[in-house]
Structures are given as structure tokens and as C-alpha cells.
Amino acid sequence: MLKFSINERALVIERNGVAVYSVDPYKPSALEVGKGENTYKMSHGSFKISEQITERVKAKITSVFAEENSAVIETNYGKISLTVDGENLRADFEGFDGFNRMWLTLPSSADEFVYGSGEVFSEFNLKGKKANVWVAEHINALQIGKKLVKQVVGIKNAKKSQAFKNYETYYAQPTFISSKKYFFHSLCTARSELDFTADNVTVIKTDEIAPFYIGFGDSFEELLGNLTSIVGRQPELPDWVYDGHILGIQGGTDIMLSKIQTALNHNIPVNGAWIQDWEGRRVTAVGKQLFWNWEWDKELYPGLDEKIKELGEKGIKVLGYINPFLAVEKPLYKEASEKGYTVKNKDGEDYYVTITTFPAAMLDLTNPDAWEWIKNVIKKNMIELGFAGWMADFGEYLPTDCVLYSGEDPELVHNTWPARWAQVNREAVEEAGKLGEIMFFTRAGYSNTPRYSTMMWCGDNHTDFSIDFGLPSVIPAMLTLSCCGFGLSHSDVGGYTSFFNLKRSEELYMRWCEMNAFTPVLRGHEGLNPDLNAQHDASEAVLNHNAKMARLHKALKPYLKEAVKYNAENGVAVVRPLFFHYDEKEAFEEAHEYLLGRGILVAPVIRPNTLTREVYLPKDNWVHLWSGKEYKGGKITVNSPLGEPPVFIRKGAPVLEALKGAKNA
């Protein structure tokens, strides 16, 4: 437990009787404040940000006061109030008038590992890096263009990643956890930076004077429990989610039914069909996209309402798609625009944002009437239709030069947009009385997203094995989400972004399916250009592979349900870093293996044309799922043919017998 005391002239923060930090008025302050201004240029959700700092000064401490559970630090610019609740400390600020920048310096060490800043695809340990905490489009046209050119000229270095300084992410969060078993979380909504480049200090910069938390734990499970008491936790998933493969299907009612039947004929346990084009299809220069008008397209999907009921009787749920944009050619946009429900530009006109090749309007989620309107669209057009879930896409695109109904500064609202979007969806589900029956999954996020979303998916990955955008990138993405307090995540089987010679092979599809079988949800996606990509029914080999992986996922149901319940109650993720349970240097460094719950270690094959994988096993008693061979830890190389991904079970775990039965079926 934390408490405060005064030792001579210094304010001391104690944890279980041991001093963890002190604030001495006669020593240099760890807090600086200043003034600055950012300039933003957005293109297709990707941002270029330039900053001009006009003032930066130390906040000189003039006095300190303390009681056991609260303290006050007076400075020459304002007051900092500290309060403790168990293992968490909160800092609030008063005064500091005229300042809109804050730098907080925390002690660090060269051997410290740090993780977080939201969802990070290309890195895991961020020591030595500086993270820009700003919600944006992770995948952009420039990256794809460079990759396509390199492939044309024969350069295919799948292990090379882009410079971290150029990194953008759908899900940003001003949060990190340390190998020293503490976390930092800011309540800032403006842009922030987490600077881990120095050996001896960590510097947190926020573009506003904002409260923050620092929390502690004796274990990483306890630490995440304390963090998620602040950012929120996800509810348990619907029971049907675990019962097999949710097939990604597009093209209309007949195609949906045909593909489901083909899967069933090959003994694939099908628990869902995800039809993202239920509202209509838009064919653009970059692929088969969607018409963002959230009404059932009865020409493309005739009889869908009845088919949803019929499939439901067979245990097959149907899922849809929605995002916070509106297609400007369609009726819902006309209604929303006439009622003043859309984000405006500075001339008072609807603000159109370019999405790939077409414009779209944005719903203004600061307008209470617009909020209720889109929530009712979800309830009437999706839930009443019978959807058991949907992709709640986007949330990254709010421009900083727009005008909002609330009058709020868009620069302070931008990061919160995906969390607001998740909240709209959550309220619709709860008000319909369907929480626990419906699963919606989000791509973008910020603080509060863990509180409102029921599931994350790590998209929109390239359909390849590249380290920063392809199959391997999903693993650190899931792990960093876990470190930020979001405990339920998965990805599109086979990836999404496909273009020209960037296309999904059968091998990639099968390797991705192997990985996703050992996550909370096994769900496919046809991708941006379905005709370029191998799908779940690409060949007899792929269909049979799908059947095997779906059986394994279904066999994991009791195990996954227990892990999901543990996350809901304690805030400890289902997909976990190895160091959560093993205090070994290699466990802190490992970015491409993970623990599924407490008893399963998964090391997906992340390179093409590979039939073996080197695996690091922490010191424990492990049973290789496929051979039954036992290991006690260390680095090993295991055979990993298609259909036998490196999976290890802690000896004695009951789940081993269930998986043995499924793999041999």
C-alpha cells in the first residue's frame, strides 16, 4: 500500500514501508511546463505533425504538505494534489495558467524494459524509443507504394521494418508498464510523447496540463489489475464465439450460403459468417470496399432476415459492419446532414474526409442528438435484423481543423474519438439487452476504449510475412494492448491489405489461421481485394487445414472462457507476454511468442517456406502439443509443418487432453 510522509524537508512516497520516491524542495524539480503550438496535416487518416515550443521552464517547488493518503506540492506556477487509493497514486493540477505543455521526468535504468503507448505492431520493448501518442491510420499509401516498388525490382526483405520515428497506430494510449512493476497512465487527451531514449530517465510530455496515475504491483497480474481499475475492463464474450470459425464472406446471400455449406461439407465447425458488405459494395481503384449507408442492401442480400434466423437455428451467427462515416450518395447521409448531425468545416459546411478514393462525411459524436440517432440506427438496422456482432471500424480520422457541435477544440478531442465510437456501440448493445449475446470488435482506440469495447482486432495488416505490417506484427500488437489494459484481441486470418503483387498465398492463410486458433476469436477476412487472395475455401488443403484449426479452437472453449472471465474480473489479458509469469531476461525480450492464458505457450511460424521454428521456453515443465515431448525450458528448434504450429502446454494442465482429442479427430 502507498502512503505519504515528510522526512525532514522532503515529501516521501512509501510503499509497504519502503521509500519509492521523494520530492525535495531543495532539489531540481521533475516537472517542467511550457507553451507550444502544433500544426497538423492529415491525408487519408495519416498525420504529419510539426511543433513550435515557445517556452519551457522548471516548476520550482516552494513547499510540500502530507497526510497519510494525500499530499500537496506547491510550485511557483501552481499546485499539485496527490492522492492514493491502494497501490495507485493520482496527481491533479491547479493553476499553471497559460501553459499547455508539461514534461515529467521519472527515474529509469539501462536494464529497464518498458511496454505500451497503445497498440504497437513493429516493436514490443520500447526502451531506447520515443513513442508519439496520437491516434492515426496505421497503414498508408506511401508504405504500400514503397513495398510494391521494392517487390517489383526483387527486394523482399521481410525482416526489415520502418523507422520507429515514422510509426503511427490506430490505437494510441498514454500508458506504459515497466519491468520494475509500475505503470504510468495520463488522463491527457491531447497529443503526448513517451520518451524512453535515455538510459537513466523516462520523459513524459503532454500537450496539455493533465492529471496522471502511477501504480504499483508485486506481480504483473496485480499491476494490470490496478491499471484496469482505471482504464476499464471488457465483459465476458458470448458463448457462441468459441464454437469454431467465423468465416469472412462477401458477395450476397447465395454466395454466403454456398461458402458456409462448402465449409460444413469439409467438417469445419462454423459458428459465424461475417458479411461486411451487408449494406452494399463500392468498387474503387484500390479494391472492393463498402457503401457506408447503414441499411440492409436487399438487392445484394435478398431474404437476409430469414436466412439469419435459419442459420441461427444451426448455431451459425451472422455478423455485420459499421463505422462512424456516412456515404454522401446515400439516404442516411442526407438525413444526418439535414438534421445537422455531421462534423463541419470552418465555413459551416459538412466536412468531407477522403477515404482511399472517395469522400465521406463524419457523424459528430459531440452532438447528443447525433449520438442517439446513430445508436438507434445500430439498434434498428443491425440488432433487430438479427446480427450477433459486427466490426465497429475506424475512429482515427477526426481532423484538427474541423468544427464540432460542442465547441470543443478538435485537437483535444481527436484522440478520444475511437473511445466515443466504442461507447456508442456499447450503449446500443446494452440498451437492446444484448450484452453477453453480441460481440462488436473495434480497430482504433484510446483511453476508455478498454471500458467500452468488447473486443479489439489488430488490423489492417498486409497480406504477407513482413515484420512490421504482416503476420509477425500481430503478435507485439496483441501484447502491447495487453500491457495497456485491453485484454481481448485477435486479428483477421490472412491479413487485409492486398494490392497488385501484395496478395495472400495459401501458406500465409494457413499460418495465420494456426495463430488465430490460439487467440480468443478465430475470424476470417476476404481482404481489400478478395480476388487476389487465397480464402478459406481456396483448395482442399486449405479447407482441411481450416477444419483442423477450428476444431482446436473449439476444443479450447472451456479454457478460453475461464481466461476471458479472469480478464473481466481481474484485468489480466488472455494473450499475455511471457514476462507476466516468468522473471527471465529472455521473457522480457520476446516479442513473437505469447502465453494464451496461464497454461499455453504459442510461437507462431512467422517466416514463409519454413518447416521449423526456434522457440524460447521459460523455465517450467512444457509438453509439445504435437510430439508429446517434454521440455524444461531454454531455446529449442521444433518441427513445424503446416498444421502443427509450435504450441506447448504446461505439464499437468487439463487443457492438454482436450487439445489431443481435437488434433487427432
XYZ file of C-alpha atoms in Angstrom:
665
model
C 0.000 0.000 0.000
C 1.096 3.564 -0.721
C 1.219 6.400 1.788
C 2.877 9.784 2.244
C 5.189 11.110 4.924
C 7.500 14.070 5.492
C 11.149 13.210 6.134
C 12.860 16.399 7.268
C 12.079 18.735 4.360
C 11.135 16.124 1.703
C 7.802 14.572 0.784
C 8.287 10.801 0.736
C 6.085 8.315 -1.099
C 6.277 4.966 0.692
C 5.157 1.551 -0.500
C 4.853 -1.126 2.176
C 7.167 0.910 4.399
C 9.860 1.424 1.747
C 10.501 4.815 0.134
C 9.926 4.647 -3.635
C 10.186 8.361 -4.468
C 10.788 11.671 -2.728
C 10.079 15.307 -3.578
C 12.607 17.713 -2.101
C 12.041 21.474 -2.498
C 15.815 21.999 -2.471
C 16.486 19.672 -5.394
C 15.692 20.174 -9.103
C 12.040 19.574 -9.933
C 10.963 16.633 -12.092
C 8.233 18.826 -13.601
C 8.573 21.359 -16.399
C 5.810 23.357 -18.032
C 5.688 25.391 -21.178
C 3.844 26.756 -24.160
C 3.663 25.461 -27.699
C 1.602 25.007 -30.805
C 1.184 22.084 -33.185
C 0.496 22.133 -36.903
C -1.264 19.095 -38.352
C -1.515 17.919 -41.942
C -3.805 14.924 -42.451
C -4.005 12.735 -45.532
C -6.204 9.625 -45.502
C -6.002 9.482 -41.714
C -2.207 9.735 -41.593
C -0.764 12.817 -39.914
C 2.325 14.961 -40.280
C 2.800 16.978 -37.095
C 5.169 19.887 -36.577
C 5.557 21.655 -33.242
C 6.866 25.027 -32.115
C 7.778 25.337 -28.429
C 7.847 28.982 -27.323
C 8.537 28.468 -23.615
C 9.823 25.695 -21.343
C 10.589 26.295 -17.661
C 11.135 24.318 -14.474
C 8.273 24.337 -11.984
C 10.119 25.299 -8.804
C 8.808 23.587 -5.664
C 8.115 26.049 -2.867
C 6.605 23.777 -0.205
C 5.223 20.293 0.456
C 2.499 19.049 2.811
C 1.438 15.500 3.579
C -1.153 13.380 5.318
C -1.167 9.592 5.105
C -3.331 9.346 1.967
C -2.914 12.774 0.401
C -0.252 15.386 -0.197
C 0.155 18.812 -1.776
C 3.144 20.140 -3.699
C 3.161 23.925 -4.107
C 5.163 25.347 -7.036
C 5.792 28.829 -8.343
C 3.212 28.218 -11.107
C 0.503 26.166 -9.424
C -0.413 23.367 -7.047
C -0.164 19.581 -7.455
C -2.510 17.475 -5.327
C -1.574 13.842 -4.760
C -3.973 11.152 -3.558
C -3.547 7.414 -3.114
C -6.015 4.585 -3.494
C -4.377 1.304 -2.564
C -1.454 0.865 -4.952
C -2.376 3.753 -7.262
C -1.279 7.375 -6.916
C -3.088 10.197 -8.725
C -1.709 13.671 -9.435
C -4.060 16.628 -10.157
C -3.064 20.156 -11.135
C -4.425 23.570 -10.187
C -3.191 26.864 -11.568
C -0.468 26.642 -14.228
C -2.447 29.278 -16.121
C -1.345 29.962 -19.665
C 0.690 26.763 -20.009
C -0.287 23.993 -22.434
C 2.796 21.775 -22.264
C 4.093 19.559 -19.465
C 7.239 17.431 -19.135
C 7.505 14.889 -16.314
C 10.829 13.141 -15.711
C 10.828 9.760 -13.975
C 13.915 7.758 -12.951
C 14.898 4.827 -15.155
C 17.838 2.490 -15.691
C 19.598 0.928 -18.646
C 18.290 -2.537 -17.761
C 14.630 -1.449 -17.577
C 12.115 -2.761 -20.121
C 9.041 -0.677 -20.982
C 5.921 -1.575 -22.935
C 2.817 0.273 -24.039
C 1.853 3.566 -25.687
C -1.161 1.787 -27.164
C -1.015 -0.853 -29.886
C 2.455 -1.217 -31.399
C 2.947 -3.563 -34.335
C 6.668 -3.342 -35.084
C 8.178 -3.197 -31.574
C 7.490 -4.581 -28.131
C 10.092 -3.320 -25.653
C 10.193 0.454 -26.202
C 13.350 1.186 -24.209
C 15.513 3.340 -26.483
C 12.463 4.577 -28.430
C 10.207 7.646 -28.388
C 6.506 6.952 -28.899
C 4.150 9.539 -30.387
C 0.758 9.023 -28.734
C -1.666 10.197 -31.406
C -4.450 8.123 -32.970
C -3.914 7.757 -36.733
C -4.135 5.414 -39.700
C -1.527 2.688 -39.259
C -1.453 1.664 -42.926
C -0.922 4.355 -45.575
C -0.471 4.527 -49.342
C 3.189 5.613 -49.174
C 4.179 2.483 -47.238
C 2.305 0.237 -49.649
C 3.754 2.020 -52.676
C 7.329 1.626 -51.454
C 6.739 -2.064 -50.763
C 5.226 -2.721 -54.187
C 8.115 -0.989 -55.956
C 10.663 -2.998 -53.983
C 8.890 -6.231 -54.799
C 8.785 -5.380 -58.497
C 12.568 -4.851 -58.521
C 13.134 -8.015 -56.484
C 13.700 -6.635 -52.962
C 11.811 -8.777 -50.455
C 13.441 -8.288 -47.050
C 10.611 -9.403 -44.787
C 12.690 -8.785 -41.653
C 13.280 -5.074 -42.286
C 10.914 -2.618 -40.581
C 10.330 1.090 -40.983
C 11.992 3.596 -38.646
C 10.052 3.886 -35.403
C 10.023 7.687 -35.696
C 7.626 7.250 -38.643
C 5.345 4.922 -36.732
C 1.588 5.609 -36.493
C -1.046 3.475 -34.848
C -4.822 3.071 -34.790
C -4.797 2.633 -31.027
C -2.718 5.110 -29.031
C -2.785 5.418 -25.239
C -0.580 7.471 -22.875
C 0.213 4.409 -20.804
C 3.216 2.184 -20.175
C 4.237 -0.554 -17.784
C 7.779 -1.196 -16.616
C 9.747 -4.319 -15.844
C 10.154 -2.680 -12.408
C 6.443 -3.451 -11.859
C 4.958 0.015 -12.035
C 2.701 1.699 -14.573
C 2.160 5.256 -15.750
C -1.141 6.446 -17.210
C -2.037 10.012 -18.192
C -5.531 11.436 -18.456
C -4.293 13.704 -21.234
C -6.466 13.743 -24.359
C -4.100 15.911 -26.423
C -1.062 14.514 -28.201
C 1.665 13.189 -25.915
C 5.106 11.620 -26.186
C 6.673 8.837 -24.138
C 10.441 9.239 -24.408
C 12.423 6.157 -23.350
C 15.605 7.052 -25.273
C 17.782 7.852 -22.243
C 19.237 5.147 -20.012
C 18.616 6.930 -16.719
C 15.288 8.744 -17.168
C 11.899 8.466 -18.832
C 10.357 11.734 -20.006
C 6.607 12.047 -20.488
C 5.467 15.083 -22.475
C 1.801 16.033 -22.780
C 0.358 18.833 -24.908
C -1.847 19.940 -22.041
C -1.552 20.114 -18.251
C -3.264 16.850 -17.387
C -3.721 14.553 -14.373
C -1.854 11.251 -14.298
C -1.624 7.999 -12.361
C 1.338 5.936 -11.236
C 0.568 2.472 -9.892
C 2.474 -0.486 -8.468
C 2.098 -4.225 -8.023
C 4.005 -7.150 -6.551
C 3.263 -9.123 -9.717
C 2.287 -8.188 -13.248
C -1.143 -9.664 -12.675
C -1.628 -7.346 -9.707
C -0.169 -4.438 -11.674
C -2.612 -4.938 -14.571
C -5.455 -5.280 -12.115
C -4.557 -1.880 -10.681
C -4.216 -0.329 -14.151
C -7.525 -1.704 -15.420
C -9.290 -0.392 -12.321
C -8.641 2.975 -14.026
C -8.980 2.304 -17.781
C -11.717 -0.319 -17.513
C -12.166 -3.994 -18.409
C -14.041 -5.920 -21.069
C -17.082 -8.070 -20.278
C -17.119 -11.796 -20.920
C -17.676 -12.816 -24.529
C -20.833 -14.508 -25.823
C -20.766 -18.277 -25.536
C -21.079 -18.837 -29.308
C -17.817 -17.005 -30.061
C -15.703 -20.031 -29.121
C -17.564 -22.627 -31.163
C -15.447 -22.642 -34.311
C -14.528 -20.424 -37.243
C -16.291 -17.137 -38.084
C -15.975 -17.132 -41.859
C -15.267 -13.861 -43.650
C -17.652 -13.776 -46.643
C -18.778 -11.139 -49.158
C -20.891 -11.078 -52.291
C -24.530 -11.654 -51.377
C -26.942 -14.193 -49.957
C -26.280 -17.017 -52.414
C -22.506 -16.753 -52.078
C -22.773 -16.620 -48.281
C -24.894 -19.768 -48.131
C -22.718 -21.595 -50.666
C -19.496 -20.846 -48.817
C -20.978 -21.860 -45.495
C -22.148 -25.153 -46.989
C -18.735 -25.839 -48.515
C -17.153 -25.319 -45.107
C -19.669 -27.585 -43.406
C -19.112 -30.249 -46.068
C -15.436 -30.243 -45.043
C -16.303 -30.647 -41.357
C -15.304 -27.104 -40.412
C -17.080 -26.080 -37.212
C -18.684 -22.850 -38.444
C -20.037 -20.595 -35.706
C -20.439 -17.422 -37.723
C -20.500 -15.674 -41.092
C -19.146 -12.138 -41.120
C -20.651 -10.264 -44.091
C -19.111 -6.799 -44.061
C -20.920 -5.780 -47.278
C -24.436 -6.251 -45.847
C -25.056 -2.546 -46.534
C -23.727 -2.661 -50.112
C -20.471 -2.799 -52.013
C -18.436 0.015 -53.541
C -15.772 -0.963 -56.082
C -12.896 1.551 -56.122
C -9.458 1.766 -57.696
C -7.959 0.107 -54.623
C -10.392 -2.767 -54.181
C -13.858 -3.959 -53.194
C -14.929 -1.606 -50.440
C -18.261 -0.808 -48.829
C -21.122 1.631 -49.267
C -21.305 3.299 -45.873
C -25.048 3.544 -45.582
C -26.079 1.522 -42.557
C -29.171 -0.078 -44.041
C -29.676 -3.620 -45.312
C -28.971 -3.861 -49.056
C -31.859 -6.103 -50.058
C -30.686 -6.449 -53.659
C -27.298 -7.857 -52.665
C -28.648 -9.860 -49.718
C -32.256 -10.851 -50.517
C -34.017 -12.669 -47.688
C -31.203 -11.930 -45.257
C -33.539 -11.556 -42.281
C -34.918 -15.064 -42.756
C -31.526 -16.576 -43.504
C -30.150 -15.097 -40.266
C -32.881 -16.931 -38.361
C -32.345 -20.189 -40.247
C -28.591 -20.113 -39.758
C -29.053 -19.237 -36.097
C -31.061 -22.423 -35.596
C -27.967 -24.288 -36.819
C -25.667 -22.469 -34.385
C -24.268 -20.142 -37.058
C -24.412 -16.438 -36.213
C -24.307 -13.640 -38.793
C -22.188 -10.537 -38.208
C -22.098 -7.170 -39.978
C -20.089 -3.971 -40.225
C -20.427 -0.277 -39.327
C -18.236 2.805 -38.913
C -18.830 6.473 -37.941
C -18.799 7.747 -41.557
C -21.687 8.184 -43.980
C -21.590 7.714 -47.762
C -22.503 11.082 -49.272
C -24.513 9.428 -52.082
C -26.902 7.588 -49.763
C -30.096 8.328 -47.749
C -28.683 8.177 -44.218
C -26.205 10.916 -45.036
C -28.954 13.129 -46.411
C -30.973 12.699 -43.213
C -27.984 13.304 -40.935
C -26.853 16.350 -42.905
C -30.303 17.959 -42.887
C -30.501 17.480 -39.113
C -27.039 18.950 -38.529
C -25.547 15.698 -37.258
C -22.260 15.835 -39.172
C -18.852 17.343 -38.384
C -18.448 20.754 -40.048
C -15.625 22.679 -41.638
C -14.837 26.286 -40.717
C -17.323 27.536 -43.314
C -20.151 25.626 -41.631
C -20.356 23.007 -44.392
C -20.185 19.233 -43.931
C -16.554 18.203 -43.577
C -15.738 15.563 -46.194
C -12.834 13.255 -45.445
C -11.199 11.318 -48.287
C -11.154 7.566 -47.660
C -8.922 5.849 -50.239
C -10.569 7.316 -53.378
C -13.984 8.550 -52.177
C -15.276 11.270 -49.821
C -17.340 10.592 -46.710
C -18.987 12.673 -44.009
C -18.361 12.126 -40.307
C -21.023 11.870 -37.627
C -20.488 14.461 -34.908
C -20.253 12.392 -31.740
C -20.208 15.564 -29.615
C -23.819 16.219 -30.659
C -26.180 14.398 -28.237
C -28.896 14.133 -30.887
C -26.470 12.656 -33.441
C -25.274 10.230 -30.749
C -28.810 8.981 -30.136
C -29.546 8.893 -33.872
C -26.669 6.578 -34.819
C -27.298 4.468 -31.720
C -30.871 3.930 -32.878
C -29.604 3.088 -36.384
C -27.489 0.332 -34.807
C -30.387 -0.962 -32.727
C -32.979 -0.884 -35.512
C -30.954 -1.750 -38.629
C -28.466 -4.197 -37.147
C -29.601 -5.655 -33.837
C -33.277 -6.006 -34.853
C -32.167 -7.533 -38.156
C -30.527 -10.262 -36.090
C -26.799 -9.553 -36.218
C -24.904 -11.236 -33.378
C -21.929 -8.926 -33.796
C -20.126 -6.528 -36.077
C -16.901 -4.764 -36.865
C -17.094 -1.228 -35.424
C -14.422 0.133 -37.720
C -12.420 3.385 -37.830
C -12.339 6.255 -35.338
C -8.926 7.682 -36.301
C -9.885 10.350 -38.819
C -11.194 13.353 -36.845
C -9.469 16.387 -38.450
C -7.936 19.009 -36.169
C -9.293 21.850 -38.327
C -12.945 20.825 -38.091
C -15.743 22.482 -36.092
C -17.609 20.376 -33.538
C -21.145 20.828 -32.252
C -19.867 21.018 -28.662
C -17.412 23.802 -29.444
C -14.562 21.680 -28.092
C -11.060 22.009 -29.535
C -10.670 19.136 -32.059
C -7.012 18.811 -31.080
C -8.160 17.794 -27.586
C -10.978 15.578 -28.905
C -9.199 13.737 -31.741
C -7.648 11.014 -29.590
C -10.903 10.372 -27.754
C -12.912 9.784 -30.950
C -12.464 5.983 -31.160
C -13.362 5.589 -27.485
C -16.529 7.612 -28.057
C -17.335 5.428 -31.055
C -16.895 2.294 -28.947
C -19.159 3.789 -26.286
C -21.960 4.407 -28.816
C -21.827 0.763 -29.888
C -21.692 -0.470 -26.301
C -24.720 1.609 -25.299
C -26.691 0.291 -28.272
C -25.942 -3.299 -27.256
C -26.753 -2.702 -23.598
C -29.967 -0.786 -24.291
C -31.107 -3.626 -26.542
C -30.489 -6.033 -23.653
C -27.919 -7.938 -25.715
C -24.677 -7.576 -23.743
C -23.350 -11.112 -23.410
C -25.008 -12.135 -26.696
C -23.403 -9.661 -29.133
C -19.691 -9.135 -29.775
C -18.541 -5.992 -31.605
C -14.872 -5.514 -32.344
C -13.001 -2.243 -32.772
C -9.803 -1.292 -34.607
C -8.970 2.151 -33.211
C -8.699 3.099 -29.586
C -7.569 5.413 -26.813
C -8.029 5.648 -23.049
C -11.560 4.430 -22.180
C -11.675 2.040 -25.144
C -10.927 -0.855 -22.730
C -14.006 0.223 -20.787
C -16.431 0.240 -23.721
C -15.283 -2.120 -26.482
C -15.951 -5.839 -26.188
C -13.050 -6.923 -28.427
C -10.126 -5.450 -30.389
C -8.876 -6.665 -33.702
C -5.359 -5.853 -34.835
C -5.821 -4.714 -38.452
C -5.405 -3.868 -41.307
C -2.287 -5.965 -41.791
C -0.558 -6.599 -45.089
C -1.186 -9.989 -46.640
C 2.429 -11.104 -46.232
C 5.072 -12.152 -43.693
C 6.671 -8.695 -43.268
C 7.862 -7.960 -39.747
C 6.191 -4.558 -39.371
C 2.912 -4.919 -41.281
C 2.339 -8.629 -41.957
C 1.645 -11.731 -39.884
C 4.504 -11.218 -37.361
C 3.277 -7.706 -36.494
C 0.069 -9.012 -34.947
C 1.904 -10.588 -32.011
C 3.525 -7.460 -30.495
C 0.268 -5.633 -31.288
C -1.722 -8.035 -29.092
C 0.970 -7.945 -26.397
C 1.177 -4.149 -26.211
C -2.605 -3.954 -25.983
C -2.373 -6.370 -23.057
C 0.185 -4.096 -21.385
C -2.167 -1.114 -21.761
C -5.066 -2.905 -20.120
C -7.008 -4.201 -23.133
C -7.214 -7.926 -22.578
C -9.194 -9.295 -25.560
C -7.760 -9.131 -29.075
C -7.456 -11.074 -32.314
C -6.738 -10.380 -35.991
C -8.042 -11.032 -39.500
C -6.978 -14.507 -40.651
C -4.690 -13.839 -43.603
C -4.475 -10.063 -43.168
C -6.350 -7.395 -45.102
C -4.273 -5.021 -47.240
C -3.778 -6.561 -50.679
C -2.851 -4.745 -53.862
C -1.256 -5.747 -57.186
C 1.527 -8.186 -56.194
C 0.820 -7.833 -52.478
C -1.540 -10.780 -52.182
C -2.308 -13.634 -49.837
C -0.867 -17.068 -50.509
C -2.386 -20.304 -49.257
C 0.630 -20.740 -46.990
C 0.092 -17.309 -45.392
C -3.595 -18.014 -44.878
C -2.873 -21.333 -43.184
C -0.088 -19.981 -40.952
C -2.316 -17.109 -39.873
C -5.181 -19.498 -39.189
C -2.850 -21.546 -36.982
C -2.033 -18.473 -34.920
C -5.609 -17.258 -34.607
C -6.841 -20.664 -33.491
C -4.888 -19.889 -30.316
C -6.466 -16.491 -29.642
C -9.881 -15.641 -28.174
C -11.573 -15.420 -31.600
C -10.980 -17.262 -34.886
C -12.329 -14.981 -37.626
C -11.533 -14.630 -41.310
C -11.453 -11.687 -43.708
C -11.527 -11.803 -47.516
C -9.300 -8.707 -47.632
C -9.260 -5.462 -49.571
C -9.017 -7.306 -52.905
C -10.678 -10.692 -52.350
C -9.940 -11.916 -55.873
C -6.187 -11.619 -55.228
C -6.262 -13.574 -52.003
C -6.395 -17.205 -51.012
C -9.607 -17.654 -48.992
C -10.796 -20.288 -46.543
C -12.027 -22.390 -49.482
C -9.038 -21.852 -51.788
C -8.268 -25.589 -52.050
C -8.908 -28.930 -50.422
C -5.695 -28.476 -48.435
C -6.817 -25.109 -47.062
C -10.311 -26.378 -46.247
C -8.934 -29.392 -44.379
C -6.427 -27.182 -42.557
C -9.274 -24.853 -41.561
C -11.239 -27.781 -40.184
C -8.338 -28.873 -38.008
C -7.649 -25.378 -36.642
C -11.329 -24.689 -35.995
C -11.605 -27.980 -34.071
C -8.635 -26.954 -31.927
C -10.149 -23.545 -31.264
C -13.454 -25.116 -30.293
C -11.668 -27.583 -28.009
C -10.143 -24.595 -26.214
C -13.603 -23.268 -25.309
C -13.625 -24.085 -21.557
C -10.033 -22.889 -21.231
C -10.675 -19.645 -23.142
C -13.890 -18.932 -21.267
C -12.028 -19.219 -17.983
C -9.275 -16.879 -19.206
C -11.816 -14.365 -20.548
C -13.680 -14.428 -17.247
C -10.396 -13.843 -15.404
C -9.758 -10.807 -17.605
C -13.249 -9.447 -16.919
C -12.784 -9.820 -13.177
C -9.086 -9.021 -12.769
C -7.942 -7.164 -15.887
C -5.311 -9.729 -16.886
C -5.259 -10.298 -20.642
C -5.953 -13.608 -22.366
C -2.951 -13.126 -24.698
C -0.042 -12.342 -22.351
C 3.657 -11.544 -22.605
C 5.924 -14.272 -21.289
C 7.306 -11.972 -18.586
C 3.887 -11.761 -16.925
C 4.725 -15.116 -15.338
C 8.477 -15.660 -15.895
C 11.153 -13.362 -14.481
C 13.784 -14.148 -17.113
C 15.638 -11.717 -19.375
C 14.584 -13.599 -22.499
C 10.945 -13.378 -21.403
C 11.180 -9.585 -21.274
C 12.765 -9.501 -24.747
C 10.497 -11.971 -26.560
C 8.143 -10.199 -28.983
C 6.897 -13.043 -31.216
C 5.745 -15.657 -28.731
C 2.910 -15.350 -26.242
C 1.096 -17.076 -23.434
C -2.542 -17.898 -24.023
C -3.872 -17.715 -20.501
C -1.538 -19.234 -17.932
C -1.033 -22.691 -19.359
C -0.328 -22.455 -23.112
C 2.701 -21.012 -24.908
C 2.289 -20.200 -28.616
C 5.184 -19.474 -31.007
C 3.586 -18.953 -34.438
C 5.586 -19.626 -37.582
C 6.273 -16.111 -38.888
C 8.525 -16.787 -41.902
C 7.483 -18.170 -45.298
C 8.685 -21.524 -46.648
C 9.654 -22.632 -43.149
C 9.111 -26.038 -41.573
C 10.922 -25.428 -38.274
C 10.965 -22.690 -35.670
C 13.375 -21.787 -32.884
C 11.399 -21.328 -29.680
C 12.382 -19.893 -26.321
C 10.728 -21.745 -23.440
C 10.806 -20.199 -19.942
C 11.944 -22.445 -17.103
C 8.957 -24.714 -16.470
C 7.687 -28.140 -17.494
C 6.347 -27.941 -21.050
C 4.696 -30.572 -23.269
C 4.919 -30.117 -27.051
C 1.357 -30.462 -28.330
C 2.212 -32.460 -31.455
C 5.004 -34.811 -30.386
C 4.226 -35.118 -26.690
C 7.890 -34.479 -25.944
C 8.635 -32.724 -22.646
C 10.947 -29.724 -22.179
C 12.131 -27.821 -19.118
C 12.994 -24.532 -20.777
C 15.661 -22.892 -22.926
C 15.979 -22.432 -26.677
C 14.908 -25.330 -28.838
C 14.128 -25.900 -32.507
C 10.961 -27.824 -33.290
C 9.499 -29.210 -36.494
C 6.585 -27.008 -37.588
C 4.938 -28.342 -40.743
C 1.679 -26.753 -41.860
C -0.982 -27.772 -39.394
C 1.425 -28.189 -36.476
C 2.324 -24.714 -35.147
C 4.708 -24.628 -32.168
C 2.348 -24.886 -29.181
C 3.405 -26.010 -25.707
C 1.228 -26.845 -22.702
C 2.339 -26.562 -19.083
C 2.606 -30.091 -17.795
C -0.467 -31.117 -15.868
C -2.788 -28.551 -17.459
C -6.172 -30.251 -18.153
C -6.444 -28.467 -21.499
C -3.795 -30.795 -22.937
C -6.176 -33.746 -23.142
C -8.861 -31.664 -24.853
C -6.369 -30.497 -27.485
C -5.039 -34.015 -28.031
C -8.549 -35.184 -28.861
C -9.143 -32.303 -31.277
C -5.852 -32.677 -33.144
C -6.407 -36.382 -33.658
C -10.068 -36.106 -34.738
